[in-house]
PDB file of C-alpha atoms in Angstrom:
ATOM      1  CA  UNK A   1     189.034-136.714 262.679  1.00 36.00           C
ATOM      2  CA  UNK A   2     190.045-138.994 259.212  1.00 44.00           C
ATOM      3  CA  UNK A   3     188.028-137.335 256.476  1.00 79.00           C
ATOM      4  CA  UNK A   4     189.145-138.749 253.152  1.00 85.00           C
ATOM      5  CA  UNK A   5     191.637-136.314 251.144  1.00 91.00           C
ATOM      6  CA  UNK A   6     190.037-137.478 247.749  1.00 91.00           C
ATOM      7  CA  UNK A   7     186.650-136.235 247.411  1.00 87.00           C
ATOM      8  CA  UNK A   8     184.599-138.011 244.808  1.00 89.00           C
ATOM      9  CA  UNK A   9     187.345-141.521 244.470  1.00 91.00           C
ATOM     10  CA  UNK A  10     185.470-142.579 241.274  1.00 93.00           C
ATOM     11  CA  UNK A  11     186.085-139.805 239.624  1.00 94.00           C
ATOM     12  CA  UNK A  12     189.591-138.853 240.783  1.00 93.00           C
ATOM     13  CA  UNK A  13     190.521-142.313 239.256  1.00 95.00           C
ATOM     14  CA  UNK A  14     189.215-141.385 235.962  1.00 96.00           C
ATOM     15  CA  UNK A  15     191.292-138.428 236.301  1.00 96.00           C
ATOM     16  CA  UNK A  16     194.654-140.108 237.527  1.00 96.00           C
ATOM     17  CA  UNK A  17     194.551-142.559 234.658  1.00 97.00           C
ATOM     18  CA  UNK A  18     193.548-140.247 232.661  1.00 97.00           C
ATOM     19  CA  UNK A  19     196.387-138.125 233.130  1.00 96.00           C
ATOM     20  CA  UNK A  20     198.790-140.760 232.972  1.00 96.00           C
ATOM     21  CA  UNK A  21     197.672-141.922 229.393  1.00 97.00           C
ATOM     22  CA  UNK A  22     198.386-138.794 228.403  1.00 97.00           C
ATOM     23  CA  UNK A  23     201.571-138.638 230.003  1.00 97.00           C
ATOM     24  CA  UNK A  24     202.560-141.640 228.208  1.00 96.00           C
ATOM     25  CA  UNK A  25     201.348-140.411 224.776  1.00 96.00           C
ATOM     26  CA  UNK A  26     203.123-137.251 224.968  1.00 96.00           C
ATOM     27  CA  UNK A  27     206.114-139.382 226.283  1.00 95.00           C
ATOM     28  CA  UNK A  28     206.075-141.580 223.090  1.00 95.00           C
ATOM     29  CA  UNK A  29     205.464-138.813 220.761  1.00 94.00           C
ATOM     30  CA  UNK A  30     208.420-136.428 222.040  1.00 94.00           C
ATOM     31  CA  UNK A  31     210.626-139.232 222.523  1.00 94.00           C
ATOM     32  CA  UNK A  32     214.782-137.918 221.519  1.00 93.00           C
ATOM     33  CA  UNK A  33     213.301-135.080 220.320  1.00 92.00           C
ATOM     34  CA  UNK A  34     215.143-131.486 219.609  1.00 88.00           C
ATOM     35  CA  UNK A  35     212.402-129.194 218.687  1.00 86.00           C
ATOM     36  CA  UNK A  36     209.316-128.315 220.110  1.00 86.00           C
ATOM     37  CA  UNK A  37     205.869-129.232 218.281  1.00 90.00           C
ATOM     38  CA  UNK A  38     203.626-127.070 215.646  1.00 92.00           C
ATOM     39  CA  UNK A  39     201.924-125.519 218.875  1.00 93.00           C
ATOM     40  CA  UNK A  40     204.776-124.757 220.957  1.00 91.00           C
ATOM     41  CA  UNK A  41     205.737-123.015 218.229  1.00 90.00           C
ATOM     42  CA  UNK A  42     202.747-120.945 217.970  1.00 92.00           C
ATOM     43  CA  UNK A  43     202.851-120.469 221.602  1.00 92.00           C
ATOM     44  CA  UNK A  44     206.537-119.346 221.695  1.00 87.00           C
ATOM     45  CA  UNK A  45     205.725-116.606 219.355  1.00 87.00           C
ATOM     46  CA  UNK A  46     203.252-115.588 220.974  1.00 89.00           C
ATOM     47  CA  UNK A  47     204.773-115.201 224.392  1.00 88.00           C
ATOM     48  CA  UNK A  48     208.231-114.233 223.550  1.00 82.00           C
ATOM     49  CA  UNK A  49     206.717-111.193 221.702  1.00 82.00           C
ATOM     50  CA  UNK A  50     206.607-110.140 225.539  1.00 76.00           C
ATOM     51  CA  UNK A  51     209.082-107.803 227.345  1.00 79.00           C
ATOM     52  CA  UNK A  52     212.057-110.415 228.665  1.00 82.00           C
ATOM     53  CA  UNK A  53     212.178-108.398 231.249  1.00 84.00           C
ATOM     54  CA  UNK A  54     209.074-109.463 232.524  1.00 85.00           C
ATOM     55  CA  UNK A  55     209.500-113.255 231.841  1.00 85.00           C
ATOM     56  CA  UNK A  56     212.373-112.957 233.941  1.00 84.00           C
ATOM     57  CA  UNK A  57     210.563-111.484 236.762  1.00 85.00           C
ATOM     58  CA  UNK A  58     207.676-114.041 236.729  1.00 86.00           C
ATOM     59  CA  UNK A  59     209.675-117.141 235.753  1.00 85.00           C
ATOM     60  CA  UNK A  60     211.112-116.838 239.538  1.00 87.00           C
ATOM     61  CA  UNK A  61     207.403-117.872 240.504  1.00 87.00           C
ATOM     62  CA  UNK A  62     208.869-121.680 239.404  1.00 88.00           C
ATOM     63  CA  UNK A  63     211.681-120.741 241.852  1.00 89.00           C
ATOM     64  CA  UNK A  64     212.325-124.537 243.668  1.00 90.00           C
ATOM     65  CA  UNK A  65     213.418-122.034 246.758  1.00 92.00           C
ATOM     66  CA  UNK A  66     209.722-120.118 246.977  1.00 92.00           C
ATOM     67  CA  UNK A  67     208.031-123.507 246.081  1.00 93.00           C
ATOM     68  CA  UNK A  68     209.632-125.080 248.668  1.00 94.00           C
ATOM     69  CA  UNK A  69     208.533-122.226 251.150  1.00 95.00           C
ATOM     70  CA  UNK A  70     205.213-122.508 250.138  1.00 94.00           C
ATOM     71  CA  UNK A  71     204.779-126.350 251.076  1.00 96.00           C
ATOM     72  CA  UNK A  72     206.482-125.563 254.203  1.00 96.00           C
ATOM     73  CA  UNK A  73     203.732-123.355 255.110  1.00 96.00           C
ATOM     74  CA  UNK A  74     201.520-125.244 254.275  1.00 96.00           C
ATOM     75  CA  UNK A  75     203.047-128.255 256.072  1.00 96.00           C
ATOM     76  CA  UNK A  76     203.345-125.875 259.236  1.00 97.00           C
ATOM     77  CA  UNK A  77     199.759-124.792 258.724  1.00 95.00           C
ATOM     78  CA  UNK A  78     198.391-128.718 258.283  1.00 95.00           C
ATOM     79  CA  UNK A  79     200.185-129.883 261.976  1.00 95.00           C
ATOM     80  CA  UNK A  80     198.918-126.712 263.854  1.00 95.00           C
ATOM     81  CA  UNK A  81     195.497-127.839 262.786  1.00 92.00           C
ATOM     82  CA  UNK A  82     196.040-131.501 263.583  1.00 91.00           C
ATOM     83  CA  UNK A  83     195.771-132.563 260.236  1.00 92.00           C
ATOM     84  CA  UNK A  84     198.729-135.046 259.963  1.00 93.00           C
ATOM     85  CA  UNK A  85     196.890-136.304 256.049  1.00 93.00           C
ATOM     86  CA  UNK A  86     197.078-133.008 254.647  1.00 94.00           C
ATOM     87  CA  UNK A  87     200.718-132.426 256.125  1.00 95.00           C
ATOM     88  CA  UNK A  88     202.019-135.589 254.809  1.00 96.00           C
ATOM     89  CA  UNK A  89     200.473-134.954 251.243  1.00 96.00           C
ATOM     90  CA  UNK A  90     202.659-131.867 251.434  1.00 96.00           C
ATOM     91  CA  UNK A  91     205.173-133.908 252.184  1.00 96.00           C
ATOM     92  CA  UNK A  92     204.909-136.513 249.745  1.00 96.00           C
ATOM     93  CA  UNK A  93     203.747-135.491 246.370  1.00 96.00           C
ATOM     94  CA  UNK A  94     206.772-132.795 245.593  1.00 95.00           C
ATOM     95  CA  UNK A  95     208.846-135.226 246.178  1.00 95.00           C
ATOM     96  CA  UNK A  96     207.417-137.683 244.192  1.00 95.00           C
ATOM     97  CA  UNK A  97     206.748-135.544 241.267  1.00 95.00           C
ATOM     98  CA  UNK A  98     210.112-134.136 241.001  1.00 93.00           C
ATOM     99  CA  UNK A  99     211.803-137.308 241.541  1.00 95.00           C
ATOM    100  CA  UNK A 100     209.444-138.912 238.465  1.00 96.00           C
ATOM    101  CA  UNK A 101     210.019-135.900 236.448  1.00 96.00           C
ATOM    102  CA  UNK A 102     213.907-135.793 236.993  1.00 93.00           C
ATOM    103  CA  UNK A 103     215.156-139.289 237.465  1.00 94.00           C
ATOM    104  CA  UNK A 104     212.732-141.420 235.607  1.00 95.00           C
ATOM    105  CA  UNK A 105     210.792-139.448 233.018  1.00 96.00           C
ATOM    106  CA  UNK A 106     213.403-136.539 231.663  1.00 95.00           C
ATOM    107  CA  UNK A 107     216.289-139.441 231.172  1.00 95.00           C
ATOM    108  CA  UNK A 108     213.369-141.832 229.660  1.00 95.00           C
ATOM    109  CA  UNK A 109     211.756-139.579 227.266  1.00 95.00           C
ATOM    110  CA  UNK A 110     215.158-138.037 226.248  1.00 93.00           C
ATOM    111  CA  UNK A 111     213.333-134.492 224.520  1.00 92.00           C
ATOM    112  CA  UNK A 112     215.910-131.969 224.637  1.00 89.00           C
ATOM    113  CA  UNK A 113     215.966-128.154 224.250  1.00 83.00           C
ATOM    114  CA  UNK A 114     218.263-127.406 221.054  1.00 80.00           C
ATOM    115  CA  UNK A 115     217.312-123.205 221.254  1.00 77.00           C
ATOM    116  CA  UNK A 116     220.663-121.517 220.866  1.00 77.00           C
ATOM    117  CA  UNK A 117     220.418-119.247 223.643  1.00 73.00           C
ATOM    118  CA  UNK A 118     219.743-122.333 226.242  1.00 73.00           C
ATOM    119  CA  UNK A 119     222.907-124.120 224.903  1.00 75.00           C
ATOM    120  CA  UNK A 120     224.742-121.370 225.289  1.00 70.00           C
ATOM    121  CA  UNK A 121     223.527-120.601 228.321  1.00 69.00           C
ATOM    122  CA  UNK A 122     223.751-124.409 229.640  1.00 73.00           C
ATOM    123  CA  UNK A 123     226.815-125.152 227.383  1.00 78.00           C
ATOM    124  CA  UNK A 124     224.400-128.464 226.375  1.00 80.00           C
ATOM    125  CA  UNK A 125     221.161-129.386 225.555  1.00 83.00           C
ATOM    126  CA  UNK A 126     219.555-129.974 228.207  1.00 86.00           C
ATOM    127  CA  UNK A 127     216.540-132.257 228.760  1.00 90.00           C
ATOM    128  CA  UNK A 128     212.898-130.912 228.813  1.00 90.00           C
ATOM    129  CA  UNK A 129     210.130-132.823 228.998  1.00 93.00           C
ATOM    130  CA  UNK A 130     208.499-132.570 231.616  1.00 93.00           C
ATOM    131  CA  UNK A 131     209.335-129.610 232.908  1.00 92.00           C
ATOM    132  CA  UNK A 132     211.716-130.175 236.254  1.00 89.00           C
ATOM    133  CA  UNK A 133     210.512-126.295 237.820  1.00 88.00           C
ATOM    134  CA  UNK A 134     207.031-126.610 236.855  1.00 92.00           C
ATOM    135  CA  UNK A 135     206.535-129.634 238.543  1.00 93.00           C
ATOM    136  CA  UNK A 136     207.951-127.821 241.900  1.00 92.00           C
ATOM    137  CA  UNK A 137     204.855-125.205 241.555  1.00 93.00           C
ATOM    138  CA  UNK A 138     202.716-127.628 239.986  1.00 94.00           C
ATOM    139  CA  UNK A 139     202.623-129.596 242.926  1.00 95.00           C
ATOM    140  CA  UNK A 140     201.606-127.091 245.215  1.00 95.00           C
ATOM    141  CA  UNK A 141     198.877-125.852 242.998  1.00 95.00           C
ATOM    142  CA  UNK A 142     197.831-129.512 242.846  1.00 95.00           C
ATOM    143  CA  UNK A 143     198.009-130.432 246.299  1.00 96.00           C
ATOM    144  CA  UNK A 144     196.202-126.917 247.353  1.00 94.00           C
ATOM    145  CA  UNK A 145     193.268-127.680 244.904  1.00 93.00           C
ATOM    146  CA  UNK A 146     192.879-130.979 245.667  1.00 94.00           C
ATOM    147  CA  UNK A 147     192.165-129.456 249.458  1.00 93.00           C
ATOM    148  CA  UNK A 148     190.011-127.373 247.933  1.00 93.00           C
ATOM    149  CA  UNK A 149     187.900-129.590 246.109  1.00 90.00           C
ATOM    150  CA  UNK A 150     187.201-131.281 249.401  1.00 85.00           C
ATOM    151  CA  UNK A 151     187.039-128.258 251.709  1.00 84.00           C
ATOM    152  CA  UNK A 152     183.659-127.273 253.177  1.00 82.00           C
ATOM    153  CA  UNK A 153     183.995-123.844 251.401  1.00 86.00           C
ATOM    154  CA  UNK A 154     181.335-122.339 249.537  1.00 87.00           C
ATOM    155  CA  UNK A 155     181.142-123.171 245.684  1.00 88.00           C
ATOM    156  CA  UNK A 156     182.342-119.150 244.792  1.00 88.00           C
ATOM    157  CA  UNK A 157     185.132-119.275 247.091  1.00 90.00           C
ATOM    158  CA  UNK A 158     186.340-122.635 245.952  1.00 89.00           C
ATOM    159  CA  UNK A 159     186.158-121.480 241.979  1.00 92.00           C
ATOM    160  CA  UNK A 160     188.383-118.101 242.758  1.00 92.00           C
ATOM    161  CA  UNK A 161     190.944-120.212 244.734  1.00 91.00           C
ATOM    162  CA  UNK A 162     191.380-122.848 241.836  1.00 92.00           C
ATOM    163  CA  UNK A 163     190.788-120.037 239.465  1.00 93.00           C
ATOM    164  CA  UNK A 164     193.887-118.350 241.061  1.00 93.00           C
ATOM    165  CA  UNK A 165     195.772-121.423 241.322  1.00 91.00           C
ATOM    166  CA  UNK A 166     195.537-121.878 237.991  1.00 91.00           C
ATOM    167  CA  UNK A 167     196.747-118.690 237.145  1.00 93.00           C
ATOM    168  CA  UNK A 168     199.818-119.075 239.095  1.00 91.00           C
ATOM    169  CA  UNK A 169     200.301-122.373 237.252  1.00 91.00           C
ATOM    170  CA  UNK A 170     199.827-120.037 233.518  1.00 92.00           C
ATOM    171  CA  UNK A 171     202.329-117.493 234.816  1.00 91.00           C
ATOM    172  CA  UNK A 172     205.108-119.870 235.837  1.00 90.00           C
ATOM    173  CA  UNK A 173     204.386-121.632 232.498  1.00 91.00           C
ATOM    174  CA  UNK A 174     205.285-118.538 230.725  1.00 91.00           C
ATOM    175  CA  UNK A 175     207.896-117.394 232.409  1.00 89.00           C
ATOM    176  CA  UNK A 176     209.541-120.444 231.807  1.00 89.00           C
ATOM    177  CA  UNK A 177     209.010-120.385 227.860  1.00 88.00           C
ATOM    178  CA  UNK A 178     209.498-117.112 227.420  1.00 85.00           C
ATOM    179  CA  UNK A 179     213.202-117.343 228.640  1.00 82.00           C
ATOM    180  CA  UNK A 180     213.379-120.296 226.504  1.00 82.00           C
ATOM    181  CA  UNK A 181     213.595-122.964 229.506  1.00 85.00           C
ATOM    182  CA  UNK A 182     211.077-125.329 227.786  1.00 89.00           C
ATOM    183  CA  UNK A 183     208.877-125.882 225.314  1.00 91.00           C
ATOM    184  CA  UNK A 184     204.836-124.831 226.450  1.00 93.00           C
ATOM    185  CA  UNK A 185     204.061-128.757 226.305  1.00 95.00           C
ATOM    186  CA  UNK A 186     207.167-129.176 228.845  1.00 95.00           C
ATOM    187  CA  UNK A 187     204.781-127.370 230.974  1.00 94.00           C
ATOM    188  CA  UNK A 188     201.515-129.153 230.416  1.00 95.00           C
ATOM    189  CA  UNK A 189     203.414-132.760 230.850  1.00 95.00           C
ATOM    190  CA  UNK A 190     204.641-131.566 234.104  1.00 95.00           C
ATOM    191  CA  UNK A 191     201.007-130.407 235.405  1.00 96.00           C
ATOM    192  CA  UNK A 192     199.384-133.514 234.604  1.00 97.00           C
ATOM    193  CA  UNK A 193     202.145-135.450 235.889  1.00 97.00           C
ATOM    194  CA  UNK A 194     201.159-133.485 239.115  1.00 96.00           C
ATOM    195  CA  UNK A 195     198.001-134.081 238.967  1.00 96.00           C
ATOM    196  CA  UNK A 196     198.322-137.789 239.070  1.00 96.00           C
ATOM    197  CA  UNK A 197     201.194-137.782 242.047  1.00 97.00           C
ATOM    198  CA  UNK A 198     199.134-135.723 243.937  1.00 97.00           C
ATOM    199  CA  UNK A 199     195.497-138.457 243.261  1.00 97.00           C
ATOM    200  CA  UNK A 200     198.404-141.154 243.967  1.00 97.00           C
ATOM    201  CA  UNK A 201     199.432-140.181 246.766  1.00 97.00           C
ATOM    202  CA  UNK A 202     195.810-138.694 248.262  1.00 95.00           C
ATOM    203  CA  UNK A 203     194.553-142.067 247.714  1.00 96.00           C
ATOM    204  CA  UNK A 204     197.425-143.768 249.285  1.00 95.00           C
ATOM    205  CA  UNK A 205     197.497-141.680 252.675  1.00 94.00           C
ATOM    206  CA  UNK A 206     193.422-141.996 253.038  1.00 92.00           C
ATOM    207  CA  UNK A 207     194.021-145.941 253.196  1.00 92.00           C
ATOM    208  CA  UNK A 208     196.633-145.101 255.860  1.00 89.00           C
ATOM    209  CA  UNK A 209     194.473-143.070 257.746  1.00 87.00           C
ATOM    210  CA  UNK A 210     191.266-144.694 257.319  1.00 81.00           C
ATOM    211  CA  UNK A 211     193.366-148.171 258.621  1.00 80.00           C
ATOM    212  CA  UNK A 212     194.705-146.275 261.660  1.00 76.00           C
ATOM    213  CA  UNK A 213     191.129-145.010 262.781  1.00 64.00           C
ATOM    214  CA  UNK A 214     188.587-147.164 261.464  1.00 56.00           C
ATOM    215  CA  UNK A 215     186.062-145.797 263.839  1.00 53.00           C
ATOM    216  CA  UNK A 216     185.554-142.698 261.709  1.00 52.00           C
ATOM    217  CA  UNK A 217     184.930-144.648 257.953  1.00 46.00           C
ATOM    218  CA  UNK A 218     181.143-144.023 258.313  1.00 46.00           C
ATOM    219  CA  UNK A 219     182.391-140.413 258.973  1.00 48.00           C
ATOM    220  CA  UNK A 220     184.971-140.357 256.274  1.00 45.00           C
ATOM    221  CA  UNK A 221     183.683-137.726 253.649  1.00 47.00           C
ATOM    222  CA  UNK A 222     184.639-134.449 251.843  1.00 50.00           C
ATOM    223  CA  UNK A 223     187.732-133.333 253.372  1.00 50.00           C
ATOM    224  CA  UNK A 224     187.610-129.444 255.158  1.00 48.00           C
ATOM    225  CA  UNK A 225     191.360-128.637 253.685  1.00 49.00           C
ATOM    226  CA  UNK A 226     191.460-125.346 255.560  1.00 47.00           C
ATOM    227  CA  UNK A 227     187.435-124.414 256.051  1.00 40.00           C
TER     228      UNK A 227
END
């Protein structure tokens, strides 16, 4: 059983460069910056209008710890069902996202977060874009909807699950501006950075995988994630 991890490859490259122009755009455009943009601003109004109580209870969804249990499971879950692909997606694209986010584009784009009560807190500025803890969740959410995409599920189910992924994505993103971790477009940069690890690597494990059982190309299709 090799069925491709990347449903529709045409338009998942569209998508993958697609995020990575962005990417680069946003990385030019916030490049050694110290504030946040016209919309963050709008959104950080908005959210920290919100008890901080509650930001600090939902920014712990970005938790590295929790993420880090999640693609565990879902490792675990991906082996037991003899789906070494899916397992070493898990694998690969948190790894690859965080290492991007922290080592090459954080230190690259240089935009740092000047709020008072994060230098205080950090006793510097530290750097923010993209976001280091969204990534972690981002990941996941990634990873699980690519699955998703492919999975043999009906059209319904598959909306609610990336509807709910999504969400999780919106929550963590607000926890983490609402305690004044990083600016909203922190969060976005790290999602579509993500999304393009996770098409990356997809497209680099179905070569793999196709090469090591070429008997099932003709067979290769929409991947079942979990059906």
């Amino acid at each position: 059983m090799s069925q491709r991890l990347v449903p529709w490859p045409r338009a998942a490259a569209a998508v993958l460069a697609g995020c990575a122009l962005v990417v680069a755009a946003m990385s030019i455009a916030y490049h050694r910056e110290r504030t946040g943009t016209a919309f963050d601003d709008v959104v950080d109004r908005f959210i920290r209008k919100g008890s901080p109580r509650l930001m600090n209870d939902i920014v712990h969804v970005a938790d590295p710890e929790f993420v880090a249990l999640l693609f565990l499971v879902l490792i675990a879950v991906a082996l037991v069902r003899r789906r070494p692909d899916i397992a070493l997606l898990a694998l690969l694209t948190p790894i690859g996202s965080v290492l991007l986010v922290e080592h090459v584009l954080k230190p690259l784009v240089h935009r740092t977060q000047s709020d008072p009560y994060v230098v205080h807190a950090f006793g510097y500025e530290p750097l923010a874009f993209p976001s280091g803890h969204e990534s972690g969740i981002g990941s996941f959410i990634a990873v699980c909807g690519l699955l998703v995409l492919g999975s043999g599920w009906r059209l319904r189910t598959r909306v609610g699950v990336l509807v709910a992924m999504a969400l999780a994505g919106l929550v963590a993103a607000i926890g983490l501006v609402g305690r004044y971790y990083h600016y909203a477009t922190d969060t976005i940069g790290a999602m579509l950075v993500c999304t393009a690890v996770t098409l990356t690597v997809g497209f680099a494990v179905d070569a793999i995988f196709l090469r090591i059982r070429p008997h099932d190309r003709a067979t290769a299709g929409r991947s079942p994630a979990v059906s």
